[in-house]
Structures are given as structure tokens and as C-alpha cells.
Amino acid sequence: MSAMTFHEPQICAAALLLGGLLDRLEDAVEQENEALHLRLPIDLEEITRRKSRSLLELSRAARALPAALDGTTLERLAQLRGKLLRNQELLGLHLSAAQEVASILGTALRDAESDGTYSISLATRYGA
């Protein structure tokens, strides 16, 4: 058994802190993923705030960790990475859908405001 060095209590405390931070971040990401996947209403402002705060705390806590992490921590980080990638995918799908709806609404508004006098589609239809 090796002798305890000065840094070991700090590393243990940082590892415990990291566990709690990962729990909170995973919870926020999982809630958002579930709501996006099931198309449930969600307070995106609140979820974004929770994720941002957790990521800030995580980056601060990471400074106190040793360069080599134990297998359990690495596994948790890999799981979190997978959840974040899924979150990115789901948010991308919803953003794409919102852009498509905005495009459709924009076209409908332009068509409703125009009397067709200067419309390209009318000009090409009548051979102009």
C-alpha cells in the first residue's frame, strides 16, 4: 500500500465533486433528449441554463483532477459524450424543422402581400 501524498485528499474531493456534476449534467441532457424525442413541451431556457451552469462547473472541477482518470470516471464521461451527441442530433433536427416552417411561413406571407405584378412565376408562365 502506498503512502498517502498531500494531493490525494484533494483528488478524492475533486472526484466526488465530479460525480455530482456529471449526475446533474446527465439529468439535464436526458430530460431535454426525452422531451425532444417525444415532442413534449420543454422550458428550453431552463434546460439551457442548467446545462451551461453544469458545463462551467465541470470545466472548473476538471482543473483539480489528475491527468489520468480511473476507469469508472472515463466510462461516465464516455456515456455523457454519447448523450451529448444525441442531444446535438435532436436539437439539429428541431432547428432544421423550425427553419423549414419559417421558410414556408415567409413564402406564404410574401405570396399573400404580393398582387403578382412583378412575380417571376407569372413572367415565365406567360413567356415574358
Coordinates of C-alpha atoms in Angstrom, one line a residue:
M1 CA 0.0 0.0 0.0
S2 CA 1.5 3.4 -1.0
A3 CA 1.8 6.3 1.4
M4 CA -0.8 9.0 1.1
T5 CA 0.5 12.2 -0.5
F6 CA -0.6 15.7 0.1
H7 CA -2.6 15.8 -3.1
E8 CA -4.7 12.6 -2.6
P9 CA -7.4 14.1 -0.3
Q10 CA -7.8 16.9 -2.9
I11 CA -8.1 14.4 -5.7
C12 CA -10.7 12.4 -3.8
A13 CA -12.8 15.5 -3.1
A14 CA -12.5 16.6 -6.7
A15 CA -13.6 13.1 -7.9
L16 CA -16.7 13.2 -5.6
L17 CA -17.5 16.7 -6.9
L18 CA -17.1 15.5 -10.4
G19 CA -19.5 12.7 -9.8
G20 CA -22.2 15.1 -8.6
L21 CA -21.6 17.4 -11.6
L22 CA -21.9 14.6 -14.0
D23 CA -25.1 13.5 -12.4
R24 CA -26.6 17.0 -12.8
L25 CA -25.4 17.4 -16.3
E26 CA -26.6 14.0 -17.4
D27 CA -30.0 14.7 -15.8
A28 CA -30.5 17.9 -17.7
V29 CA -29.4 16.4 -21.0
E30 CA -31.6 13.3 -20.5
Q31 CA -34.6 15.4 -19.7
E32 CA -34.1 17.5 -22.9
N33 CA -33.4 14.5 -25.0
E34 CA -36.6 12.8 -23.8
A35 CA -38.7 15.9 -24.3
L36 CA -37.3 16.5 -27.8
H37 CA -37.6 12.8 -28.8
L38 CA -41.2 12.5 -27.6
R39 CA -42.1 16.1 -28.8
L40 CA -43.1 17.1 -25.3
P41 CA -43.2 20.8 -24.1
I42 CA -40.0 21.8 -22.5
D43 CA -38.6 25.0 -21.0
L44 CA -35.6 25.3 -23.3
E45 CA -34.4 28.4 -21.4
E46 CA -34.3 26.5 -18.1
I47 CA -32.6 23.4 -19.6
T48 CA -30.0 25.6 -21.4
R49 CA -29.3 27.4 -18.1
R50 CA -28.8 24.1 -16.3
K51 CA -26.6 22.7 -19.0
S52 CA -24.5 25.8 -19.2
R53 CA -24.0 26.0 -15.5
S54 CA -23.1 22.3 -15.2
L55 CA -20.6 22.6 -18.1
L56 CA -19.0 25.6 -16.4
E57 CA -18.8 23.8 -13.1
L58 CA -17.4 20.7 -14.9
S59 CA -14.7 22.7 -16.6
R60 CA -13.7 24.3 -13.3
A61 CA -13.7 20.9 -11.5
A62 CA -11.6 19.3 -14.2
R63 CA -8.7 21.5 -13.4
A64 CA -8.3 19.8 -10.0
L65 CA -8.4 16.3 -11.4
P66 CA -5.3 14.2 -12.1
A67 CA -4.2 13.8 -15.7
A68 CA -5.0 10.1 -15.6
L69 CA -8.6 9.3 -14.6
D70 CA -9.9 6.0 -13.3
G71 CA -11.9 3.6 -15.5
T72 CA -15.2 4.4 -13.8
T73 CA -14.8 8.2 -14.5
L74 CA -13.7 7.6 -18.0
E75 CA -16.8 5.4 -18.6
R76 CA -19.1 8.0 -17.2
L77 CA -17.5 10.7 -19.4
A78 CA -17.9 8.4 -22.5
Q79 CA -21.6 7.9 -21.6
L80 CA -22.1 11.6 -21.2
R81 CA -20.4 12.2 -24.5
G82 CA -22.9 9.8 -26.2
K83 CA -25.8 11.6 -24.6
L84 CA -24.5 15.0 -25.6
L85 CA -24.0 13.7 -29.2
R86 CA -27.7 12.5 -29.2
N87 CA -28.7 15.9 -27.8
Q88 CA -26.9 17.7 -30.6
E89 CA -28.6 15.4 -33.2
L90 CA -32.1 16.1 -31.7
L91 CA -31.5 19.8 -31.4
G92 CA -30.3 19.8 -35.0
L93 CA -33.5 18.1 -36.2
H94 CA -35.7 20.5 -34.3
L95 CA -33.7 23.5 -35.6
S96 CA -34.0 22.2 -39.2
A97 CA -37.7 21.8 -38.8
A98 CA -38.1 25.3 -37.3
Q99 CA -36.1 26.7 -40.3
E100 CA -38.4 24.8 -42.7
V101 CA -41.5 26.1 -41.0
A102 CA -40.1 29.7 -41.1
S103 CA -39.3 29.3 -44.8
I104 CA -42.9 28.1 -45.5
L105 CA -44.4 31.0 -43.5
G106 CA -42.1 33.5 -45.2
T107 CA -43.2 32.3 -48.6
A108 CA -46.8 32.4 -47.6
L109 CA -46.5 35.9 -46.3
R110 CA -44.7 37.1 -49.5
D111 CA -47.4 35.5 -51.6
A112 CA -50.2 37.0 -49.6
E113 CA -48.7 40.5 -49.8
S114 CA -48.0 40.4 -53.5
D115 CA -50.5 41.0 -56.2
G116 CA -48.4 39.1 -58.6
T117 CA -47.5 42.1 -60.8
Y118 CA -43.7 41.6 -60.5
S119 CA -43.8 37.8 -59.9
I120 CA -41.1 35.8 -61.7
S121 CA -43.5 32.8 -61.8
L122 CA -46.1 34.9 -63.8
A123 CA -43.5 36.2 -66.2
T124 CA -42.2 32.8 -67.0
R125 CA -45.7 31.3 -67.2
Y126 CA -46.7 33.9 -69.9
G127 CA -43.4 33.8 -71.8
A128 CA -42.1 37.2 -70.8

